Short mmCIF file of C-alpha atoms in Angstrom, two decimals:
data_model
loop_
_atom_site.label_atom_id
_atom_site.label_comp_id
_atom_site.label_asym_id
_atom_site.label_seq_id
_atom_site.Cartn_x
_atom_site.Cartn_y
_atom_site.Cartn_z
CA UNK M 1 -21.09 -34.88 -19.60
CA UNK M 2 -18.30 -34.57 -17.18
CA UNK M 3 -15.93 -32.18 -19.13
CA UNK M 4 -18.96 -30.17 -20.29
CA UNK M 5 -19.17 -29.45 -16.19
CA UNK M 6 -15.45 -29.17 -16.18
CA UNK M 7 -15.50 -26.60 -18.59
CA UNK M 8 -18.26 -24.68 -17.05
CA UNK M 9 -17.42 -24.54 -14.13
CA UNK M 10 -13.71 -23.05 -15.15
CA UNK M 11 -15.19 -20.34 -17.10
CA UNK M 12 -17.41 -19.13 -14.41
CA UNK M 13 -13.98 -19.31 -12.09
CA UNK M 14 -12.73 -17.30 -15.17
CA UNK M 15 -15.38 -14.99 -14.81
CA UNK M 16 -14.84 -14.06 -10.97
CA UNK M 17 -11.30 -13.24 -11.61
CA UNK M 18 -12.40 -11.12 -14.52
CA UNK M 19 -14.58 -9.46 -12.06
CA UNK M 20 -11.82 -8.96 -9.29
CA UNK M 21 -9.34 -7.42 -11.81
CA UNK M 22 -11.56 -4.70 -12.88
CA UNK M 23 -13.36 -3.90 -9.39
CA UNK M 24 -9.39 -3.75 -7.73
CA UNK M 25 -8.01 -1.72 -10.20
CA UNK M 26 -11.03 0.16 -10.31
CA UNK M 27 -11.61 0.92 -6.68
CA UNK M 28 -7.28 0.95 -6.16
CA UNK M 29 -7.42 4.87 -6.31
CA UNK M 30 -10.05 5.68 -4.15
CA UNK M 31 -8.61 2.82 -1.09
CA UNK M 32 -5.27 5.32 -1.50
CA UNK M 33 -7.18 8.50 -0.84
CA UNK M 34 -8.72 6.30 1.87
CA UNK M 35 -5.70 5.76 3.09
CA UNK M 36 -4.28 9.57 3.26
CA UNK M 37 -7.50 10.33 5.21
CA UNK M 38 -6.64 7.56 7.56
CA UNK M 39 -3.80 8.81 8.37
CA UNK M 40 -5.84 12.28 9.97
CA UNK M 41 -7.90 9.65 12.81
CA UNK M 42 -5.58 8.45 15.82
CA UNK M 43 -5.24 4.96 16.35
CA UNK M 44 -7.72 3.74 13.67
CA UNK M 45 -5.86 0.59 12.69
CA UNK M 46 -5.44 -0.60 16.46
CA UNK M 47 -9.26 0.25 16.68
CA UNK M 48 -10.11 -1.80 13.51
CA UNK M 49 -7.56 -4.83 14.73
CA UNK M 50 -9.68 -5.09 17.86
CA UNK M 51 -12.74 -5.60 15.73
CA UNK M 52 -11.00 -7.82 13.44
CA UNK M 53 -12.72 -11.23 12.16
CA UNK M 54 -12.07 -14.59 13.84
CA UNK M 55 -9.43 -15.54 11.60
CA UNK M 56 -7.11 -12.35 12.67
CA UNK M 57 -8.82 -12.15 16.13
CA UNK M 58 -7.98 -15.77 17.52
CA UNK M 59 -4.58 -15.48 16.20
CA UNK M 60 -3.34 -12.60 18.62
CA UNK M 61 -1.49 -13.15 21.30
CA UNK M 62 -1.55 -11.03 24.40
CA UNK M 63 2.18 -10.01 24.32
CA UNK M 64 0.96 -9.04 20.68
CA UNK M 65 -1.29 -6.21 21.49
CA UNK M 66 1.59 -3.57 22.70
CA UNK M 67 3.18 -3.76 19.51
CA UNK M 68 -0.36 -3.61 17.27
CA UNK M 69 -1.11 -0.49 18.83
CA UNK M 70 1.92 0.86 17.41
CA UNK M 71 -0.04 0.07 13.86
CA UNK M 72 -0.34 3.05 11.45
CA UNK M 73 -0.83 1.32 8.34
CA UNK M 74 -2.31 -1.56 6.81
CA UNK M 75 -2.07 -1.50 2.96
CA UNK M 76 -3.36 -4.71 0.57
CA UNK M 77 -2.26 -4.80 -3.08
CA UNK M 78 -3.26 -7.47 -5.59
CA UNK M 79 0.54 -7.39 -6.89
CA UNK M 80 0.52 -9.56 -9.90
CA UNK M 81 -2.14 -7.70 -11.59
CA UNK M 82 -0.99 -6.08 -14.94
CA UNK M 83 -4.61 -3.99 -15.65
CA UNK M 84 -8.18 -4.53 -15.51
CA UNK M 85 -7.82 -7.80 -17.96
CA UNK M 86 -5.00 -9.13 -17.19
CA UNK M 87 -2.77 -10.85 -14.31
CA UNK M 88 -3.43 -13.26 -11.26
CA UNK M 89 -5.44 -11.40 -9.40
CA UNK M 90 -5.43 -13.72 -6.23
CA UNK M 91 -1.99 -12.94 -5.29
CA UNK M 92 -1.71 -10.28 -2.61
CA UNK M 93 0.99 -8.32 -1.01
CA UNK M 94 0.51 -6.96 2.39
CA UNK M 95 2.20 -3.83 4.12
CA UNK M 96 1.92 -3.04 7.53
CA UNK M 97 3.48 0.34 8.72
CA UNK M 98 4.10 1.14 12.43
CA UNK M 99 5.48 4.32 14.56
CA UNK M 100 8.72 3.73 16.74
CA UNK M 101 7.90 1.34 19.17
CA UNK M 102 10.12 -0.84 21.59
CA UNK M 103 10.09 -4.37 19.79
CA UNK M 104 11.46 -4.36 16.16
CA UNK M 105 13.41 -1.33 14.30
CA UNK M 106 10.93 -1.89 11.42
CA UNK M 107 8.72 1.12 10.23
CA UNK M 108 6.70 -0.93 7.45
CA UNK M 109 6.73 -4.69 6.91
CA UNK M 110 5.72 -6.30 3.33
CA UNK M 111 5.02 -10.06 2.59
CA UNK M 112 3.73 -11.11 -0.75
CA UNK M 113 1.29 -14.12 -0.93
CA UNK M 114 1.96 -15.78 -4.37
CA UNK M 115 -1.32 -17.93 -5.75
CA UNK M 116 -0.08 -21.44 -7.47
CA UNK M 117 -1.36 -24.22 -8.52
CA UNK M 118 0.59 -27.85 -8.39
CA UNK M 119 0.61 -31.12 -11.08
CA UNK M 120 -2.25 -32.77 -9.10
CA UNK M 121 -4.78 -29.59 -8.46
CA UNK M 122 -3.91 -28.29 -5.68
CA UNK M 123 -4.22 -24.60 -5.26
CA UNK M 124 -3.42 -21.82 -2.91
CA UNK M 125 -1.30 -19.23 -1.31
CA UNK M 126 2.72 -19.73 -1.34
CA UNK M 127 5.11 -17.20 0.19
CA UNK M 128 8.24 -16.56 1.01
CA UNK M 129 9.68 -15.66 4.76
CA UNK M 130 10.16 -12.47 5.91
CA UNK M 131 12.71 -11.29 8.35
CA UNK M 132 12.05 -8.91 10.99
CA UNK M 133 14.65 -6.58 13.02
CA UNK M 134 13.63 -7.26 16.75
CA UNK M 135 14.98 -5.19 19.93
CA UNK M 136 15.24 -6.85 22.81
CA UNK M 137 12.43 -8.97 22.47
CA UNK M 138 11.48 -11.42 19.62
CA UNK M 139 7.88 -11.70 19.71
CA UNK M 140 7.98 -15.19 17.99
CA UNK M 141 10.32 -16.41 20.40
CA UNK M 142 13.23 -17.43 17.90
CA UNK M 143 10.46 -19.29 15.49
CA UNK M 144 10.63 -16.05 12.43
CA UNK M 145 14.50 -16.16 12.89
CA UNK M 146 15.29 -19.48 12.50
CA UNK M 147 12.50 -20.39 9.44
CA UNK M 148 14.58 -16.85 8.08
CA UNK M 149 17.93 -18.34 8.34
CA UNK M 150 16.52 -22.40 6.85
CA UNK M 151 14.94 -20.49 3.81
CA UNK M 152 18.50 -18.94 3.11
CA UNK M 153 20.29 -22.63 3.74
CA UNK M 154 17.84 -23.83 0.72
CA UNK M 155 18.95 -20.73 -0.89
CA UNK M 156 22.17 -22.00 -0.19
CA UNK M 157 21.82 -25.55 -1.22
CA UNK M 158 19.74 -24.68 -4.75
CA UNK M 159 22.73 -22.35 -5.87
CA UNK M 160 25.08 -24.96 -5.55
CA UNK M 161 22.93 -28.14 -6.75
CA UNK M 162 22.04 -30.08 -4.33
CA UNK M 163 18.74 -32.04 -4.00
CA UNK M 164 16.20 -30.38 -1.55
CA UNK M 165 16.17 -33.31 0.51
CA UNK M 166 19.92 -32.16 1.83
CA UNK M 167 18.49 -29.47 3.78
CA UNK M 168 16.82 -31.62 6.07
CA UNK M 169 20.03 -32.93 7.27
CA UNK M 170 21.26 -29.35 8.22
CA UNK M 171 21.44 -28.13 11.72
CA UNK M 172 19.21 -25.24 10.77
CA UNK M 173 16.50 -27.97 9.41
CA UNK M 174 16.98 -30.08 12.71
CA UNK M 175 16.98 -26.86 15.33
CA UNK M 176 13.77 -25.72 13.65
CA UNK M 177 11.81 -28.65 13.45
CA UNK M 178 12.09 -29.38 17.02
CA UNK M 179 11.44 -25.89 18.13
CA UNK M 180 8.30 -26.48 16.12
CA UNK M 181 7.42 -29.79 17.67
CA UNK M 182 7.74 -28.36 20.91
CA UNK M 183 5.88 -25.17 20.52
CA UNK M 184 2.02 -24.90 21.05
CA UNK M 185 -0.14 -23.71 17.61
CA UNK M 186 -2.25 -21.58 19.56
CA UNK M 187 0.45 -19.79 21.05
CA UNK M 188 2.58 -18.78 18.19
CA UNK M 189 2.09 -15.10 17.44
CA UNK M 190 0.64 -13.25 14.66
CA UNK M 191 3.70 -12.34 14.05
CA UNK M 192 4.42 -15.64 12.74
CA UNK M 193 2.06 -14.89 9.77
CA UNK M 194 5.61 -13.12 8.38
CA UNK M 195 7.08 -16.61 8.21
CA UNK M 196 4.65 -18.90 6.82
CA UNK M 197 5.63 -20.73 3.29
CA UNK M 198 3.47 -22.62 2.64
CA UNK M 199 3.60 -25.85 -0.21
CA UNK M 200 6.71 -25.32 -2.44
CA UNK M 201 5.95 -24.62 -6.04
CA UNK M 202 7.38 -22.69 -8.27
CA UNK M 203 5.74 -20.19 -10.09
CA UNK M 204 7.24 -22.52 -13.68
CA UNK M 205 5.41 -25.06 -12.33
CA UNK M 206 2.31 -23.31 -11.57
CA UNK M 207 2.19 -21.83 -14.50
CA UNK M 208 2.55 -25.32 -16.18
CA UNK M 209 -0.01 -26.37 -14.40
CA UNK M 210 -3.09 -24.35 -14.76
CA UNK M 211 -2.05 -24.54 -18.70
CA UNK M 212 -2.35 -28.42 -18.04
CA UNK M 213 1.42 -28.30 -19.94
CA UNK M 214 2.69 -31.06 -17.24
CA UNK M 215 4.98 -32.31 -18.93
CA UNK M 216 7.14 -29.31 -19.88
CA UNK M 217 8.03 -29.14 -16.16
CA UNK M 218 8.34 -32.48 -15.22
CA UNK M 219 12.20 -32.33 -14.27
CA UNK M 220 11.90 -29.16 -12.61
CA UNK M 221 9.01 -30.46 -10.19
CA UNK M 222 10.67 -33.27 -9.01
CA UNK M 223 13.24 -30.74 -7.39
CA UNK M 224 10.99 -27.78 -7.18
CA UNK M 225 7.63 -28.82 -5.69
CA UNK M 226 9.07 -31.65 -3.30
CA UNK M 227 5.61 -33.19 -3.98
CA UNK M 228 2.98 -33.77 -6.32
CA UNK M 229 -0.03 -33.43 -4.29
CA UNK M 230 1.06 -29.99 -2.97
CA UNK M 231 2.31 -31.23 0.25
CA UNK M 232 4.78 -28.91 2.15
CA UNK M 233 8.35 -29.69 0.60
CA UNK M 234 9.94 -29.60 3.80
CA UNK M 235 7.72 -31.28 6.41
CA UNK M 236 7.60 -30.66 10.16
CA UNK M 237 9.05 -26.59 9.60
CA UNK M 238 6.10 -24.63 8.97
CA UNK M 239 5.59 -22.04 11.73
CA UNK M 240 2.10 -20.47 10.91
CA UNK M 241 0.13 -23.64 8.88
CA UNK M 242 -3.16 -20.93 9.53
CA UNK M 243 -0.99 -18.12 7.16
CA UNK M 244 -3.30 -18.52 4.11
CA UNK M 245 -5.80 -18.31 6.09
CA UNK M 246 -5.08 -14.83 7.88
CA UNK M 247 -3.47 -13.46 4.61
CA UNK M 248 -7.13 -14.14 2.94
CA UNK M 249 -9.13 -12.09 5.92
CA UNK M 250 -7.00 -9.68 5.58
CA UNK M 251 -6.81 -9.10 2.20
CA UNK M 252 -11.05 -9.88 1.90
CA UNK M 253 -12.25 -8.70 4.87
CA UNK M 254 -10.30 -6.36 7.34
CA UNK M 255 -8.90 -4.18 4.72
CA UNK M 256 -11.88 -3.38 2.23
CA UNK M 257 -14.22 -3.26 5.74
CA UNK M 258 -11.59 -1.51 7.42
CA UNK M 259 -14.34 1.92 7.54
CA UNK M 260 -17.12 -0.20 8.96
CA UNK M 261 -14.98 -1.45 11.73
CA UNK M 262 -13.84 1.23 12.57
CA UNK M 263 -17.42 2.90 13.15
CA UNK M 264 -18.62 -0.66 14.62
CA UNK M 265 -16.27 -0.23 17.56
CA UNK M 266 -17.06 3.70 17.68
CA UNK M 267 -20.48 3.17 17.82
CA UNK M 268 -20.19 0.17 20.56
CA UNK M 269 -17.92 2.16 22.90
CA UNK M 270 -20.24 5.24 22.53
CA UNK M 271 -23.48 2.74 23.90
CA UNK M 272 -21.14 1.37 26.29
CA UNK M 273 -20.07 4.84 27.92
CA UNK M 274 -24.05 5.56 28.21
CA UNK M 275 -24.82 2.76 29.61
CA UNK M 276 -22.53 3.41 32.09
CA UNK M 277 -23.72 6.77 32.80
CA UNK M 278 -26.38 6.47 33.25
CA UNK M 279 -25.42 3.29 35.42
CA UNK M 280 -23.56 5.79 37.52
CA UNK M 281 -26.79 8.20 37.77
CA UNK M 282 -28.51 5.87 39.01
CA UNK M 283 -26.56 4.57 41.62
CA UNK M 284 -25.79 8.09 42.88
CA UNK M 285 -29.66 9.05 42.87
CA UNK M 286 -29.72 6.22 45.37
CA UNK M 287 -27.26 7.15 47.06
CA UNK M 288 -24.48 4.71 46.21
CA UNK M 289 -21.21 5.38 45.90
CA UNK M 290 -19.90 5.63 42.39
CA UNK M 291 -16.51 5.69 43.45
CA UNK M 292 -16.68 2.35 45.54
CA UNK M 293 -13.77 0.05 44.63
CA UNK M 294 -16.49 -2.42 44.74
CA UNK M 295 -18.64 -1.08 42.31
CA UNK M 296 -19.01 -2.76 38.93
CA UNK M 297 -20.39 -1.08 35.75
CA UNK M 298 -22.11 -2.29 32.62
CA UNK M 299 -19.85 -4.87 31.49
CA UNK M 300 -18.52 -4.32 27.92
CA UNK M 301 -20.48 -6.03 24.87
CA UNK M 302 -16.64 -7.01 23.69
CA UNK M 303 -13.62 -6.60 25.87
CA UNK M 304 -11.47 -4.26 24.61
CA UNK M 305 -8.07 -5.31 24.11
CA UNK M 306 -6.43 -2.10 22.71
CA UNK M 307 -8.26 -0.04 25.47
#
């Protein structure tokens, strides 16, 4: 009775993914032309960040608004699939692009999301760090740097042999971790989304695992995967826990809706600037002074924080 549900259930998860191949590589072409006429509309992806859904939205920090106005680009590409019937179609690659601006030398910044699947079920969103060129000010306050510089110790470490569990005995384990520990989640910035990891599976082992082949990779989780319930390999070094999280409304939400946000906020400031007219008539057909310091408008619907 139970694998009958099992096996249900898996083919209408087979299904879905079916359905997401065909409808990405279907609608691919026209999200590029999208894109081109994007480029045409002045600060449309600044616009459509300050509409963005909770998950992006409570994630920005206010020293992170400067340099998301400097946004030209948001691209989201479902990498790993080969053609409409065939590849993972949950992994996603995003692109941000971004005009000169006074914090990193950067003009486009990628970070693939990698779906996997461990020995015990677990599923989800893996990734590797990515390293960004700051000026004179690091956004993340050292935190993208130093998870940078402890993924290439691993690197290190793997080349040459030695067990994972080494690394945490390295100064660049030890510095991290405590920066970490002393560092607020809610304060972190969204640039810290370019650092997240995630649990540490390999994409042999994944692979193993959704064939239910376990045993074929046995010896290579035990130094792979750091731990068979998909735990975090290296514990206490994760910078951006939430990174799945934002890489999902991003690649579901913000980019496909990016038109509809756009006109949302359009639409909202357009009320907003009538209101306020006709606030203004009003108080000057009684003979207030609309240019008061003390006078206070219509208050905004939605701050604007890209204003």
């Amino acid at each position: 009775m139970y694998d009958r549900l099992a096996r249900i259930e898996k083919e209408l998860a087979d299904i879905e993914l079916d359905y997401l191949r065909k409808t990405y590589t279907a609608t691919r072409p026209k999200l590029l032309e999208r894109a081109t006429a994007i480029e045409a509309i002045p600060d449309f992806w600044s616009t459509v960040i300050d509409e963005a859904p909770a998950e992006i939205d409570q994630r920005i920090q206010p020293r992170d608004v400067p340099a998301l106005n400097c946004l030209t680009g948001i691209d989201v590409e479902r990498f790993e699939i080969l053609d409409a019937d065939n590849g993972e179609a949950r992994s996603i690659k995003l692109t941000f692009t971004f005009k000169p601006n006074e914090w990193f030398y950067d003009e486009a910044i990628e970070k693939k999301f990698y779906w996997r699947v461990s020995k015990s079920g677990w599923n989800g969103l893996v990734s590797e760090p990515v390293r960004i060129h700051w000026k004179d000010r690091d956004l993340t306050e050292g935190l993208l740097d130093m998870t940078f510089h402890l993924w290439q110790k691993e690197k290190e470490l793997e080349a040459l042999g030695q067990d994972r569990d080494d690394i945490m005995t390295t100064d660049e384990f030890k510095v991290l971790a405590e920066k970490v520990e002393r560092t607020p989640q809610d304060a972190i910035s969204i640039f810290g989304l370019f650092g997240f990891r995630g649990h540490h599976i390999s994409v042999e082992v994944s692979k193993s695992a959704m064939d239910g082949k376990h045993d074929m990779a046995e010896g290579a989780e035990s130094s792979l995967e750091g731990s068979e319930n998909g735990s975090p390999a290296l514990p206490d070094t994760e910078i951006y826990p939430h990174g799945e999280e934002v890489a999902v409304a991003f690649g579901e939400d913000l980019y496909p809706g990016a038109t509809q946000y756009f006109t949302a906020a359009k639409k909202r400031d357009t009320k907003i600037s009538e209101e306020e007219l006709v606030s203004d008539s009003d108080d000057s057909e009684s003979g207030e002074d609309v240019n008061d310091e003390n006078h206070v408008g219509t208050p905004h619907t939605k701050p604007k924080k890209y204003g």
